[in-house]
Amino acid sequence: MVDFLPEAQALFEYTQALRRDFHRHPELGFHEVRTAGIVARELNKLGLEVTPGIAETGVLATIEGNRPGRVLLLRFDMDALPIQEQTGAPYASQNPGVMHACGHDGHTAVGLTVARLLQSHRQELPGTIKLVFQPAEEGEGGAERMLAEGILENPHADAALALHLWNEKPFGWLGVTAGPIMAAAEIIHIKVTGRGGHGAIPHLAVDPVLASAQIINALQGIVARNVSPLETAVVSVTSIHAGEAFNVIPAQASLQGTIRTFSPEVRQGVLERFQQVVEGVGKAMQCQVDCQVQSISPAVVNDGGLAGQVRTTASQLLPDCQVEANYRTMGAEDMAFILQKLPGCFFFIGSANPAEGLDAPHHHPRFDFDERGLVHATALMAGAAWDYLQT
Ligand code: NI
């Protein structure tokens, strides 16, 4: 066993400098050109075989151990979000309207540091590490594109690990859970069509605004009355657009929202009821409805054995951390697509520090995290990879 914590600590300045540089220069999904260039440069410096340009801006590199063994894929996401940063940090975004508001700048920096650590121990390491720096995690299908371009083959990966810095929890907390840990996510689109008219003469119109209100209310009954209280689901309507004037009943309303579930059975049931409720209530309100469900990603499901192994590594390497084994969130992650293909573990690294004001939620314009979390992330990823290949 290598004690990766002091080694990660010794490289903290390297990790932090990279993270702050990526933070200053955030890039949206499939446009991570500068970021990917730095990733490739740093990996080249280590003497690794580097393949850029996978799924546009993805980068793949391989660390060969001293003897044949298992093949482990480590995935780090690189993309930023279309948000105007408001942190006021000295390393704040220099790209107007683009911000690393999810911590992927940290993930990329951690990935490069993990590469350095594992490469420095290459002579003691069996097997192969495939380092994957992924573009476009934020709902644009980066993982699927990389899978389509064959990242799991040549050599074939046996398992995968990935992590997320996590501001819902404080620095010092780690979340490593077996089974489903992040939700399957769908976007819902509903178009409600009535007949426009004068706001003062409603009986000659068919009002899509009232119909929308009834649909939204009725949709909340799905989780309350169709899903077992022991299961988990979310139905949220998050956007309504209809009408322009106070005295005009519009002809159309459009709604959007999201459905989140963990189990495929619950997902199927909720989607069926969604369709029935929207169509039935729309009809009762004399409107035409058109509803579309667009799948973003399946649930992220961790392998039980690997989650247990990562927890063991965590308790050995980071004894001062609190390791939670039951943490789950209804957020979504496209690592789900990779974990559909092979066993793996996606774990969370607590990164909030309320005393320092570093506790805004992910995707918030003031999102920033306690950079000491980078050390935990680096040590645990390197240690978990090491332990997986040794066993
Ligand atoms: Ni993220």
mmCIF file of C-alpha atoms and ligand atoms in Angstrom:
data_model
loop_
_atom_site.group_PDB
_atom_site.id
_atom_site.type_symbol
_atom_site.label_atom_id
_atom_site.label_comp_id
_atom_site.label_asym_id
_atom_site.label_seq_id
_atom_site.Cartn_x
_atom_site.Cartn_y
_atom_site.Cartn_z
ATOM 1 C CA MET A 1 0.000 0.000 0.000
ATOM 2 C CA VAL A 2 1.321 3.415 -0.954
ATOM 3 C CA ASP A 3 0.431 6.267 1.373
ATOM 4 C CA PHE A 4 -0.998 8.588 -1.271
ATOM 5 C CA LEU A 5 -2.183 11.303 1.137
ATOM 6 C CA PRO A 6 1.243 12.889 1.821
ATOM 7 C CA GLU A 7 2.102 12.423 -1.861
ATOM 8 C CA ALA A 8 -1.095 14.238 -2.908
ATOM 9 C CA GLN A 9 -0.365 16.926 -0.323
ATOM 10 C CA ALA A 10 3.141 17.411 -1.720
ATOM 11 C CA LEU A 11 1.614 18.039 -5.160
ATOM 12 C CA PHE A 12 -1.112 20.384 -3.875
ATOM 13 C CA GLU A 13 0.454 23.496 -5.412
ATOM 14 C CA TYR A 14 0.570 21.770 -8.792
ATOM 15 C CA THR A 15 -3.094 20.703 -8.511
ATOM 16 C CA GLN A 16 -4.224 24.112 -7.275
ATOM 17 C CA ALA A 17 -2.347 26.018 -10.007
ATOM 18 C CA LEU A 18 -3.930 23.843 -12.698
ATOM 19 C CA ARG A 19 -7.377 24.137 -11.144
ATOM 20 C CA ARG A 20 -7.165 27.919 -10.926
ATOM 21 C CA ASP A 21 -5.911 28.154 -14.489
ATOM 22 C CA PHE A 22 -8.816 26.016 -15.751
ATOM 23 C CA HIS A 23 -11.151 28.105 -13.603
ATOM 24 C CA ARG A 24 -9.922 31.340 -15.207
ATOM 25 C CA HIS A 25 -10.415 29.899 -18.678
ATOM 26 C CA PRO A 26 -13.620 27.824 -18.614
ATOM 27 C CA GLU A 27 -14.897 26.238 -21.828
ATOM 28 C CA LEU A 28 -18.320 24.822 -22.683
ATOM 29 C CA GLY A 29 -18.974 21.216 -23.693
ATOM 30 C CA PHE A 30 -17.156 20.002 -26.843
ATOM 31 C CA HIS A 31 -15.237 23.319 -26.907
ATOM 32 C CA GLU A 32 -12.642 22.412 -24.241
ATOM 33 C CA VAL A 33 -9.821 23.136 -26.700
ATOM 34 C CA ARG A 34 -7.494 25.062 -24.403
ATOM 35 C CA THR A 35 -8.224 22.736 -21.474
ATOM 36 C CA ALA A 36 -7.598 19.613 -23.566
ATOM 37 C CA GLY A 37 -4.353 21.148 -24.842
ATOM 38 C CA ILE A 38 -3.075 21.587 -21.279
ATOM 39 C CA VAL A 39 -4.241 18.080 -20.347
ATOM 40 C CA ALA A 40 -2.370 16.574 -23.309
ATOM 41 C CA ARG A 41 0.726 18.678 -22.560
ATOM 42 C CA GLU A 42 0.864 17.571 -18.917
ATOM 43 C CA LEU A 43 0.296 13.909 -19.806
ATOM 44 C CA ASN A 44 2.975 14.098 -22.510
ATOM 45 C CA LYS A 45 5.417 15.473 -19.924
ATOM 46 C CA LEU A 46 4.943 12.217 -18.001
ATOM 47 C CA GLY A 47 5.951 10.235 -21.064
ATOM 48 C CA LEU A 48 2.501 8.694 -21.480
ATOM 49 C CA GLU A 49 0.952 7.641 -24.750
ATOM 50 C CA VAL A 50 -1.684 10.361 -25.317
ATOM 51 C CA THR A 51 -4.593 10.363 -27.781
ATOM 52 C CA PRO A 52 -6.320 13.736 -28.155
ATOM 53 C CA GLY A 53 -9.416 14.573 -30.195
ATOM 54 C CA ILE A 54 -11.670 11.777 -28.917
ATOM 55 C CA ALA A 55 -15.296 12.959 -29.094
ATOM 56 C CA GLU A 56 -14.031 16.351 -30.316
ATOM 57 C CA THR A 57 -12.006 17.467 -27.301
ATOM 58 C CA GLY A 58 -11.598 14.346 -25.143
ATOM 59 C CA VAL A 59 -8.138 13.081 -24.216
ATOM 60 C CA LEU A 60 -7.112 9.490 -23.469
ATOM 61 C CA ALA A 61 -3.802 8.390 -21.946
ATOM 62 C CA THR A 62 -2.526 5.043 -20.753
ATOM 63 C CA ILE A 63 -0.250 4.126 -17.856
ATOM 64 C CA GLU A 64 1.268 0.679 -18.312
ATOM 65 C CA GLY A 65 2.224 -1.110 -15.108
ATOM 66 C CA ASN A 66 5.255 -3.336 -14.722
ATOM 67 C CA ARG A 67 3.364 -6.532 -15.544
ATOM 68 C CA PRO A 68 0.051 -7.558 -17.131
ATOM 69 C CA GLY A 69 -3.058 -7.297 -15.021
ATOM 70 C CA ARG A 70 -6.487 -5.758 -14.979
ATOM 71 C CA VAL A 71 -7.414 -2.609 -16.888
ATOM 72 C CA LEU A 72 -8.976 0.245 -14.930
ATOM 73 C CA LEU A 73 -10.532 3.333 -16.501
ATOM 74 C CA LEU A 74 -10.432 6.623 -14.552
ATOM 75 C CA ARG A 75 -12.736 9.298 -15.898
ATOM 76 C CA PHE A 76 -12.496 13.069 -15.260
ATOM 77 C CA ASP A 77 -14.860 15.643 -16.812
ATOM 78 C CA MET A 78 -13.594 18.977 -18.159
ATOM 79 C CA ASP A 79 -16.538 21.181 -19.215
ATOM 80 C CA ALA A 80 -17.915 24.416 -17.749
ATOM 81 C CA LEU A 81 -21.424 25.936 -17.710
ATOM 82 C CA PRO A 82 -23.120 28.916 -19.401
ATOM 83 C CA ILE A 83 -23.235 30.982 -16.183
ATOM 84 C CA GLN A 84 -21.850 34.472 -15.448
ATOM 85 C CA GLU A 85 -19.504 34.048 -12.484
ATOM 86 C CA GLN A 86 -20.126 36.183 -9.382
ATOM 87 C CA THR A 87 -17.536 34.803 -6.940
ATOM 88 C CA GLY A 88 -15.155 37.764 -7.123
ATOM 89 C CA ALA A 89 -12.313 35.261 -6.665
ATOM 90 C CA PRO A 90 -8.852 36.322 -7.909
ATOM 91 C CA TYR A 91 -9.021 33.335 -10.282
ATOM 92 C CA ALA A 92 -12.577 34.124 -11.481
ATOM 93 C CA SER A 93 -13.594 33.319 -15.042
ATOM 94 C CA GLN A 94 -12.211 35.579 -17.758
ATOM 95 C CA ASN A 95 -14.759 34.252 -20.278
ATOM 96 C CA PRO A 96 -17.991 36.276 -20.034
ATOM 97 C CA GLY A 97 -21.019 34.048 -19.468
ATOM 98 C CA VAL A 98 -18.982 30.878 -18.961
ATOM 99 C CA MET A 99 -18.024 29.481 -15.565
ATOM 100 C CA HIS A 100 -16.716 26.362 -13.880
ATOM 101 C CA ALA A 101 -19.710 26.224 -11.532
ATOM 102 C CA CYS A 102 -19.716 22.464 -10.980
ATOM 103 C CA GLY A 103 -16.085 21.795 -10.020
ATOM 104 C CA HIS A 104 -14.999 20.086 -13.235
ATOM 105 C CA ASP A 105 -11.945 22.395 -13.220
ATOM 106 C CA GLY A 106 -10.997 20.593 -10.003
ATOM 107 C CA HIS A 107 -11.701 17.165 -11.502
ATOM 108 C CA THR A 108 -9.400 17.841 -14.462
ATOM 109 C CA ALA A 109 -6.625 19.084 -12.158
ATOM 110 C CA VAL A 110 -7.099 16.045 -9.904
ATOM 111 C CA GLY A 111 -6.908 13.726 -12.922
ATOM 112 C CA LEU A 112 -3.575 15.184 -13.992
ATOM 113 C CA THR A 113 -2.214 14.882 -10.457
ATOM 114 C CA VAL A 114 -3.421 11.288 -10.166
ATOM 115 C CA ALA A 115 -1.647 10.575 -13.476
ATOM 116 C CA ARG A 116 1.582 11.964 -12.003
ATOM 117 C CA LEU A 117 1.271 9.903 -8.821
ATOM 118 C CA LEU A 118 0.418 6.625 -10.521
ATOM 119 C CA GLN A 119 3.068 7.077 -13.205
ATOM 120 C CA SER A 120 5.675 7.683 -10.477
ATOM 121 C CA HIS A 121 4.725 4.284 -8.986
ATOM 122 C CA ARG A 122 4.491 2.527 -12.343
ATOM 123 C CA GLN A 123 7.271 0.062 -11.478
ATOM 124 C CA GLU A 124 5.252 -1.335 -8.572
ATOM 125 C CA LEU A 125 1.937 -1.391 -10.414
ATOM 126 C CA PRO A 126 0.406 -4.364 -12.248
ATOM 127 C CA GLY A 127 -2.127 -3.847 -15.036
ATOM 128 C CA THR A 128 -3.116 -0.773 -16.978
ATOM 129 C CA ILE A 129 -4.703 2.566 -16.142
ATOM 130 C CA LYS A 130 -6.707 4.317 -18.842
ATOM 131 C CA LEU A 131 -7.067 8.010 -18.036
ATOM 132 C CA VAL A 132 -10.095 9.524 -19.736
ATOM 133 C CA PHE A 133 -10.572 13.306 -19.787
ATOM 134 C CA GLN A 134 -14.144 13.726 -20.960
ATOM 135 C CA PRO A 135 -15.814 16.687 -22.685
ATOM 136 C CA ALA A 136 -19.410 17.818 -22.343
ATOM 137 C CA GLU A 137 -20.691 16.120 -19.192
ATOM 138 C CA GLU A 138 -23.364 18.798 -18.632
ATOM 139 C CA GLY A 139 -26.222 17.216 -20.574
ATOM 140 C CA GLU A 140 -24.586 17.199 -23.980
ATOM 141 C CA GLY A 141 -23.678 13.543 -24.232
ATOM 142 C CA GLY A 142 -19.888 13.585 -23.831
ATOM 143 C CA ALA A 143 -19.725 10.135 -22.229
ATOM 144 C CA GLU A 144 -21.891 8.529 -24.924
ATOM 145 C CA ARG A 145 -19.732 10.071 -27.647
ATOM 146 C CA MET A 146 -16.558 8.760 -26.013
ATOM 147 C CA LEU A 147 -18.102 5.300 -25.661
ATOM 148 C CA ALA A 148 -19.096 5.353 -29.335
ATOM 149 C CA GLU A 149 -15.471 6.170 -30.163
ATOM 150 C CA GLY A 150 -14.293 3.053 -28.351
ATOM 151 C CA ILE A 151 -12.736 4.261 -25.078
ATOM 152 C CA LEU A 152 -13.569 0.955 -23.380
ATOM 153 C CA GLU A 153 -11.562 -1.126 -25.896
ATOM 154 C CA ASN A 154 -7.885 -1.595 -26.845
ATOM 155 C CA PRO A 155 -7.260 -2.629 -24.163
ATOM 156 C CA HIS A 156 -10.693 -3.602 -22.872
ATOM 157 C CA ALA A 157 -11.458 -1.908 -19.537
ATOM 158 C CA ASP A 158 -12.543 -4.176 -16.661
ATOM 159 C CA ALA A 159 -13.847 -1.462 -14.354
ATOM 160 C CA ALA A 160 -14.173 2.310 -14.021
ATOM 161 C CA LEU A 161 -13.843 4.933 -11.291
ATOM 162 C CA ALA A 162 -14.896 8.574 -11.254
ATOM 163 C CA LEU A 163 -15.466 11.224 -8.622
ATOM 164 C CA HIS A 164 -17.216 14.501 -7.956
ATOM 165 C CA LEU A 165 -16.201 17.298 -5.588
ATOM 166 C CA TRP A 166 -19.406 17.876 -3.627
ATOM 167 C CA ASN A 167 -20.507 21.159 -2.050
ATOM 168 C CA GLU A 168 -23.637 19.704 -0.462
ATOM 169 C CA LYS A 169 -21.238 18.263 2.115
ATOM 170 C CA PRO A 170 -18.329 19.764 4.071
ATOM 171 C CA PHE A 171 -14.644 19.195 3.474
ATOM 172 C CA GLY A 172 -13.716 15.990 5.311
ATOM 173 C CA TRP A 173 -16.799 14.066 4.205
ATOM 174 C CA LEU A 174 -16.687 11.277 1.615
ATOM 175 C CA GLY A 175 -19.688 9.574 0.009
ATOM 176 C CA VAL A 176 -19.162 6.047 -1.312
ATOM 177 C CA THR A 177 -22.435 4.174 -1.820
ATOM 178 C CA ALA A 178 -23.271 0.833 -3.432
ATOM 179 C CA GLY A 179 -26.115 0.560 -5.962
ATOM 180 C CA PRO A 180 -27.995 3.506 -7.495
ATOM 181 C CA ILE A 181 -26.544 6.826 -6.311
ATOM 182 C CA MET A 182 -27.652 9.385 -8.895
ATOM 183 C CA ALA A 183 -30.958 9.476 -10.711
ATOM 184 C CA ALA A 184 -32.136 8.689 -14.198
ATOM 185 C CA ALA A 185 -33.134 12.045 -15.666
ATOM 186 C CA GLU A 186 -35.678 12.964 -18.334
ATOM 187 C CA ILE A 187 -36.722 16.339 -19.710
ATOM 188 C CA ILE A 188 -40.474 16.731 -20.155
ATOM 189 C CA HIS A 189 -42.020 19.050 -22.735
ATOM 190 C CA ILE A 190 -45.782 19.704 -22.739
ATOM 191 C CA LYS A 191 -47.641 21.831 -25.264
ATOM 192 C CA VAL A 192 -51.226 22.707 -24.332
ATOM 193 C CA THR A 193 -53.337 24.090 -27.164
ATOM 194 C CA GLY A 194 -56.740 25.710 -26.604
ATOM 195 C CA ARG A 195 -58.446 28.526 -28.452
ATOM 196 C CA GLY A 196 -57.468 32.134 -27.836
ATOM 197 C CA GLY A 197 -59.957 34.847 -27.031
ATOM 198 C CA HIS A 198 -60.820 37.927 -24.957
ATOM 199 C CA GLY A 199 -59.957 37.742 -21.287
ATOM 200 C CA ALA A 200 -63.401 39.128 -20.434
ATOM 201 C CA ILE A 201 -65.289 36.635 -22.597
ATOM 202 C CA PRO A 202 -63.768 33.285 -21.475
ATOM 203 C CA HIS A 203 -66.725 31.113 -22.480
ATOM 204 C CA LEU A 204 -65.952 31.702 -26.158
ATOM 205 C CA ALA A 205 -62.318 30.620 -25.702
ATOM 206 C CA VAL A 206 -60.603 27.429 -24.515
ATOM 207 C CA ASP A 207 -58.086 28.457 -21.883
ATOM 208 C CA PRO A 208 -54.703 26.648 -21.997
ATOM 209 C CA VAL A 209 -53.497 28.559 -18.904
ATOM 210 C CA LEU A 210 -56.150 27.052 -16.636
ATOM 211 C CA ALA A 211 -55.573 23.646 -18.249
ATOM 212 C CA SER A 212 -51.819 23.977 -17.540
ATOM 213 C CA ALA A 213 -52.496 24.794 -13.899
ATOM 214 C CA GLN A 214 -54.660 21.652 -13.571
ATOM 215 C CA ILE A 215 -52.023 19.535 -15.312
ATOM 216 C CA ILE A 216 -49.267 20.794 -12.988
ATOM 217 C CA ASN A 217 -51.371 20.033 -9.916
ATOM 218 C CA ALA A 218 -52.366 16.600 -11.184
ATOM 219 C CA LEU A 219 -48.741 15.694 -12.011
ATOM 220 C CA GLN A 220 -47.812 16.115 -8.327
ATOM 221 C CA GLY A 221 -50.217 13.268 -7.574
ATOM 222 C CA ILE A 222 -47.984 10.791 -9.405
ATOM 223 C CA VAL A 223 -45.251 10.736 -6.766
ATOM 224 C CA ALA A 224 -47.778 11.106 -3.952
ATOM 225 C CA ARG A 225 -50.179 8.380 -5.124
ATOM 226 C CA ASN A 226 -48.595 6.132 -7.765
ATOM 227 C CA VAL A 227 -45.061 5.593 -6.435
ATOM 228 C CA SER A 228 -44.477 3.351 -3.432
ATOM 229 C CA PRO A 229 -43.551 5.408 -0.357
ATOM 230 C CA LEU A 230 -40.456 3.191 -0.090
ATOM 231 C CA GLU A 231 -39.284 4.171 -3.571
ATOM 232 C CA THR A 232 -37.968 7.474 -4.889
ATOM 233 C CA ALA A 233 -39.101 9.756 -7.701
ATOM 234 C CA VAL A 234 -39.303 13.457 -8.538
ATOM 235 C CA VAL A 235 -41.671 15.184 -10.974
ATOM 236 C CA SER A 236 -40.884 18.901 -11.289
ATOM 237 C CA VAL A 237 -42.489 21.391 -13.668
ATOM 238 C CA THR A 238 -39.940 24.164 -13.875
ATOM 239 C CA SER A 239 -40.984 26.371 -16.761
ATOM 240 C CA ILE A 240 -44.323 27.803 -17.997
ATOM 241 C CA HIS A 241 -44.759 30.076 -20.986
ATOM 242 C CA ALA A 242 -48.125 31.434 -22.105
ATOM 243 C CA GLY A 243 -49.734 34.711 -23.034
ATOM 244 C CA GLU A 244 -48.556 38.287 -23.537
ATOM 245 C CA ALA A 245 -51.430 40.582 -22.498
ATOM 246 C CA PHE A 246 -53.624 40.913 -19.385
ATOM 247 C CA ASN A 247 -56.854 40.802 -21.378
ATOM 248 C CA VAL A 248 -56.083 38.089 -23.900
ATOM 249 C CA ILE A 249 -56.547 34.371 -23.352
ATOM 250 C CA PRO A 250 -53.679 32.831 -25.309
ATOM 251 C CA ALA A 251 -54.093 29.917 -27.677
ATOM 252 C CA GLN A 252 -51.172 27.952 -26.353
ATOM 253 C CA ALA A 253 -49.088 27.251 -23.264
ATOM 254 C CA SER A 254 -45.840 25.339 -23.064
ATOM 255 C CA LEU A 255 -44.391 23.674 -19.990
ATOM 256 C CA GLN A 256 -41.076 22.022 -19.265
ATOM 257 C CA GLY A 257 -39.720 20.078 -16.368
ATOM 258 C CA THR A 258 -37.867 16.996 -15.288
ATOM 259 C CA ILE A 259 -38.549 13.489 -14.001
ATOM 260 C CA ARG A 260 -35.970 11.761 -11.767
ATOM 261 C CA THR A 261 -35.997 8.129 -10.658
ATOM 262 C CA PHE A 262 -33.573 5.446 -9.451
ATOM 263 C CA SER A 263 -35.145 2.136 -10.480
ATOM 264 C CA PRO A 264 -36.128 1.221 -14.075
ATOM 265 C CA GLU A 265 -39.513 -0.099 -12.851
ATOM 266 C CA VAL A 266 -40.378 3.126 -11.039
ATOM 267 C CA ARG A 267 -39.170 5.109 -14.055
ATOM 268 C CA GLN A 268 -41.436 3.136 -16.398
ATOM 269 C CA GLY A 269 -44.444 3.556 -14.101
ATOM 270 C CA VAL A 270 -43.913 7.297 -13.642
ATOM 271 C CA LEU A 271 -43.509 7.867 -17.384
ATOM 272 C CA GLU A 272 -46.723 5.962 -18.131
ATOM 273 C CA ARG A 273 -48.688 7.903 -15.545
ATOM 274 C CA PHE A 274 -47.149 11.161 -16.800
ATOM 275 C CA GLN A 275 -48.550 10.509 -20.265
ATOM 276 C CA GLN A 276 -51.976 9.479 -18.926
ATOM 277 C CA VAL A 277 -52.307 12.447 -16.567
ATOM 278 C CA VAL A 278 -51.305 15.046 -19.144
ATOM 279 C CA GLU A 279 -53.554 13.612 -21.839
ATOM 280 C CA GLY A 280 -56.501 12.953 -19.507
ATOM 281 C CA VAL A 281 -56.465 16.335 -17.776
ATOM 282 C CA GLY A 282 -55.841 18.138 -21.067
ATOM 283 C CA LYS A 283 -58.876 16.416 -22.559
ATOM 284 C CA ALA A 284 -61.044 17.187 -19.542
ATOM 285 C CA MET A 285 -60.036 20.845 -19.963
ATOM 286 C CA GLN A 286 -60.974 20.721 -23.681
ATOM 287 C CA CYS A 287 -57.394 21.257 -24.812
ATOM 288 C CA GLN A 288 -55.129 19.392 -27.189
ATOM 289 C CA VAL A 289 -51.926 18.274 -25.541
ATOM 290 C CA ASP A 290 -48.664 17.147 -26.960
ATOM 291 C CA CYS A 291 -46.177 15.679 -24.483
ATOM 292 C CA GLN A 292 -42.643 14.549 -25.173
ATOM 293 C CA VAL A 293 -40.201 12.857 -22.851
ATOM 294 C CA GLN A 294 -36.526 13.157 -23.644
ATOM 295 C CA SER A 295 -34.105 10.937 -21.745
ATOM 296 C CA ILE A 296 -30.874 12.620 -20.576
ATOM 297 C CA SER A 297 -29.212 9.756 -18.768
ATOM 298 C CA PRO A 298 -29.944 6.550 -16.872
ATOM 299 C CA ALA A 299 -29.268 6.210 -13.138
ATOM 300 C CA VAL A 300 -25.670 6.035 -11.944
ATOM 301 C CA VAL A 301 -25.382 2.563 -10.410
ATOM 302 C CA ASN A 302 -22.289 1.612 -8.424
ATOM 303 C CA ASP A 303 -20.978 -1.935 -8.188
ATOM 304 C CA GLY A 304 -21.333 -3.164 -4.604
ATOM 305 C CA GLY A 305 -17.919 -4.833 -4.466
ATOM 306 C CA LEU A 306 -16.076 -1.843 -5.867
ATOM 307 C CA ALA A 307 -17.925 0.608 -3.613
ATOM 308 C CA GLY A 308 -16.906 -1.526 -0.632
ATOM 309 C CA GLN A 309 -13.321 -1.558 -1.824
ATOM 310 C CA VAL A 310 -13.222 2.235 -2.296
ATOM 311 C CA ARG A 311 -14.620 2.641 1.243
ATOM 312 C CA THR A 312 -11.866 0.411 2.623
ATOM 313 C CA THR A 313 -9.242 2.445 0.747
ATOM 314 C CA ALA A 314 -10.812 5.662 2.059
ATOM 315 C CA SER A 315 -10.759 4.547 5.688
ATOM 316 C CA GLN A 316 -7.089 3.500 5.370
ATOM 317 C CA LEU A 317 -5.809 6.514 3.421
ATOM 318 C CA LEU A 318 -8.006 9.237 4.891
ATOM 319 C CA PRO A 319 -8.681 8.181 8.495
ATOM 320 C CA ASP A 320 -9.665 11.723 9.488
ATOM 321 C CA CYS A 321 -12.532 11.747 6.965
ATOM 322 C CA GLN A 322 -16.086 10.715 7.644
ATOM 323 C CA VAL A 323 -17.116 8.084 5.064
ATOM 324 C CA GLU A 324 -20.844 7.850 4.395
ATOM 325 C CA ALA A 325 -22.095 4.619 2.812
ATOM 326 C CA ASN A 326 -25.710 5.613 2.110
ATOM 327 C CA TYR A 327 -25.489 8.970 0.358
ATOM 328 C CA ARG A 328 -27.612 9.350 -2.778
ATOM 329 C CA THR A 329 -28.789 12.362 -4.790
ATOM 330 C CA MET A 330 -31.436 12.891 -7.481
ATOM 331 C CA GLY A 331 -28.921 14.840 -9.571
ATOM 332 C CA ALA A 332 -27.788 13.184 -12.814
ATOM 333 C CA GLU A 333 -24.350 12.353 -14.251
ATOM 334 C CA ASP A 334 -23.413 10.914 -17.599
ATOM 335 C CA MET A 335 -20.933 8.532 -15.933
ATOM 336 C CA ALA A 336 -24.161 6.466 -15.846
ATOM 337 C CA PHE A 337 -23.555 5.447 -19.480
ATOM 338 C CA ILE A 338 -20.068 4.125 -18.687
ATOM 339 C CA LEU A 339 -21.344 2.248 -15.619
ATOM 340 C CA GLN A 340 -24.009 0.576 -17.778
ATOM 341 C CA LYS A 341 -21.169 -1.079 -19.682
ATOM 342 C CA LEU A 342 -18.854 -2.115 -16.898
ATOM 343 C CA PRO A 343 -18.708 -2.293 -13.085
ATOM 344 C CA GLY A 344 -17.469 0.799 -11.356
ATOM 345 C CA CYS A 345 -17.765 3.308 -8.567
ATOM 346 C CA PHE A 346 -18.589 7.009 -8.667
ATOM 347 C CA PHE A 347 -17.811 8.673 -5.346
ATOM 348 C CA PHE A 348 -18.228 12.114 -3.782
ATOM 349 C CA ILE A 349 -15.606 14.275 -2.061
ATOM 350 C CA GLY A 350 -17.017 16.824 0.423
ATOM 351 C CA SER A 351 -15.771 20.275 -0.584
ATOM 352 C CA ALA A 352 -17.905 22.906 1.171
ATOM 353 C CA ASN A 353 -16.510 25.287 3.771
ATOM 354 C CA PRO A 354 -19.347 27.491 5.109
ATOM 355 C CA ALA A 355 -16.993 29.489 7.401
ATOM 356 C CA GLU A 356 -15.068 30.632 4.311
ATOM 357 C CA GLY A 357 -18.237 31.237 2.266
ATOM 358 C CA LEU A 358 -17.361 28.293 0.036
ATOM 359 C CA ASP A 359 -20.729 26.581 0.191
ATOM 360 C CA ALA A 360 -22.826 27.853 -2.714
ATOM 361 C CA PRO A 361 -24.496 24.921 -4.471
ATOM 362 C CA HIS A 362 -23.324 23.448 -7.755
ATOM 363 C CA HIS A 363 -24.392 25.462 -10.844
ATOM 364 C CA HIS A 364 -24.694 28.674 -8.751
ATOM 365 C CA PRO A 365 -22.915 31.878 -9.940
ATOM 366 C CA ARG A 366 -21.051 32.019 -6.601
ATOM 367 C CA PHE A 367 -20.079 28.338 -6.576
ATOM 368 C CA ASP A 368 -16.564 27.743 -5.271
ATOM 369 C CA PHE A 369 -15.108 25.000 -3.098
ATOM 370 C CA ASP A 370 -12.495 24.355 -0.415
ATOM 371 C CA GLU A 371 -9.421 23.461 -2.469
ATOM 372 C CA ARG A 372 -8.188 21.090 0.257
ATOM 373 C CA GLY A 373 -10.844 18.782 -1.215
ATOM 374 C CA LEU A 374 -8.520 18.424 -4.223
ATOM 375 C CA VAL A 375 -6.020 16.605 -1.987
ATOM 376 C CA HIS A 376 -8.656 14.169 -0.708
ATOM 377 C CA ALA A 377 -9.860 13.579 -4.268
ATOM 378 C CA THR A 378 -6.338 12.963 -5.582
ATOM 379 C CA ALA A 379 -5.329 10.647 -2.741
ATOM 380 C CA LEU A 380 -8.526 8.600 -2.829
ATOM 381 C CA MET A 381 -8.586 8.219 -6.609
ATOM 382 C CA ALA A 382 -4.917 7.194 -6.757
ATOM 383 C CA GLY A 383 -5.326 4.864 -3.766
ATOM 384 C CA ALA A 384 -8.535 3.260 -5.054
ATOM 385 C CA ALA A 385 -6.920 2.657 -8.460
ATOM 386 C CA TRP A 386 -3.850 1.179 -6.787
ATOM 387 C CA ASP A 387 -5.890 -1.127 -4.569
ATOM 388 C CA TYR A 388 -8.077 -2.281 -7.472
ATOM 389 C CA LEU A 389 -5.067 -3.245 -9.591
ATOM 390 C CA GLN A 390 -3.274 -4.989 -6.700
ATOM 391 C CA THR A 391 -6.205 -7.290 -5.893
HETATM 392 NI NI NI B 1 -20.701 18.077 -12.338
#
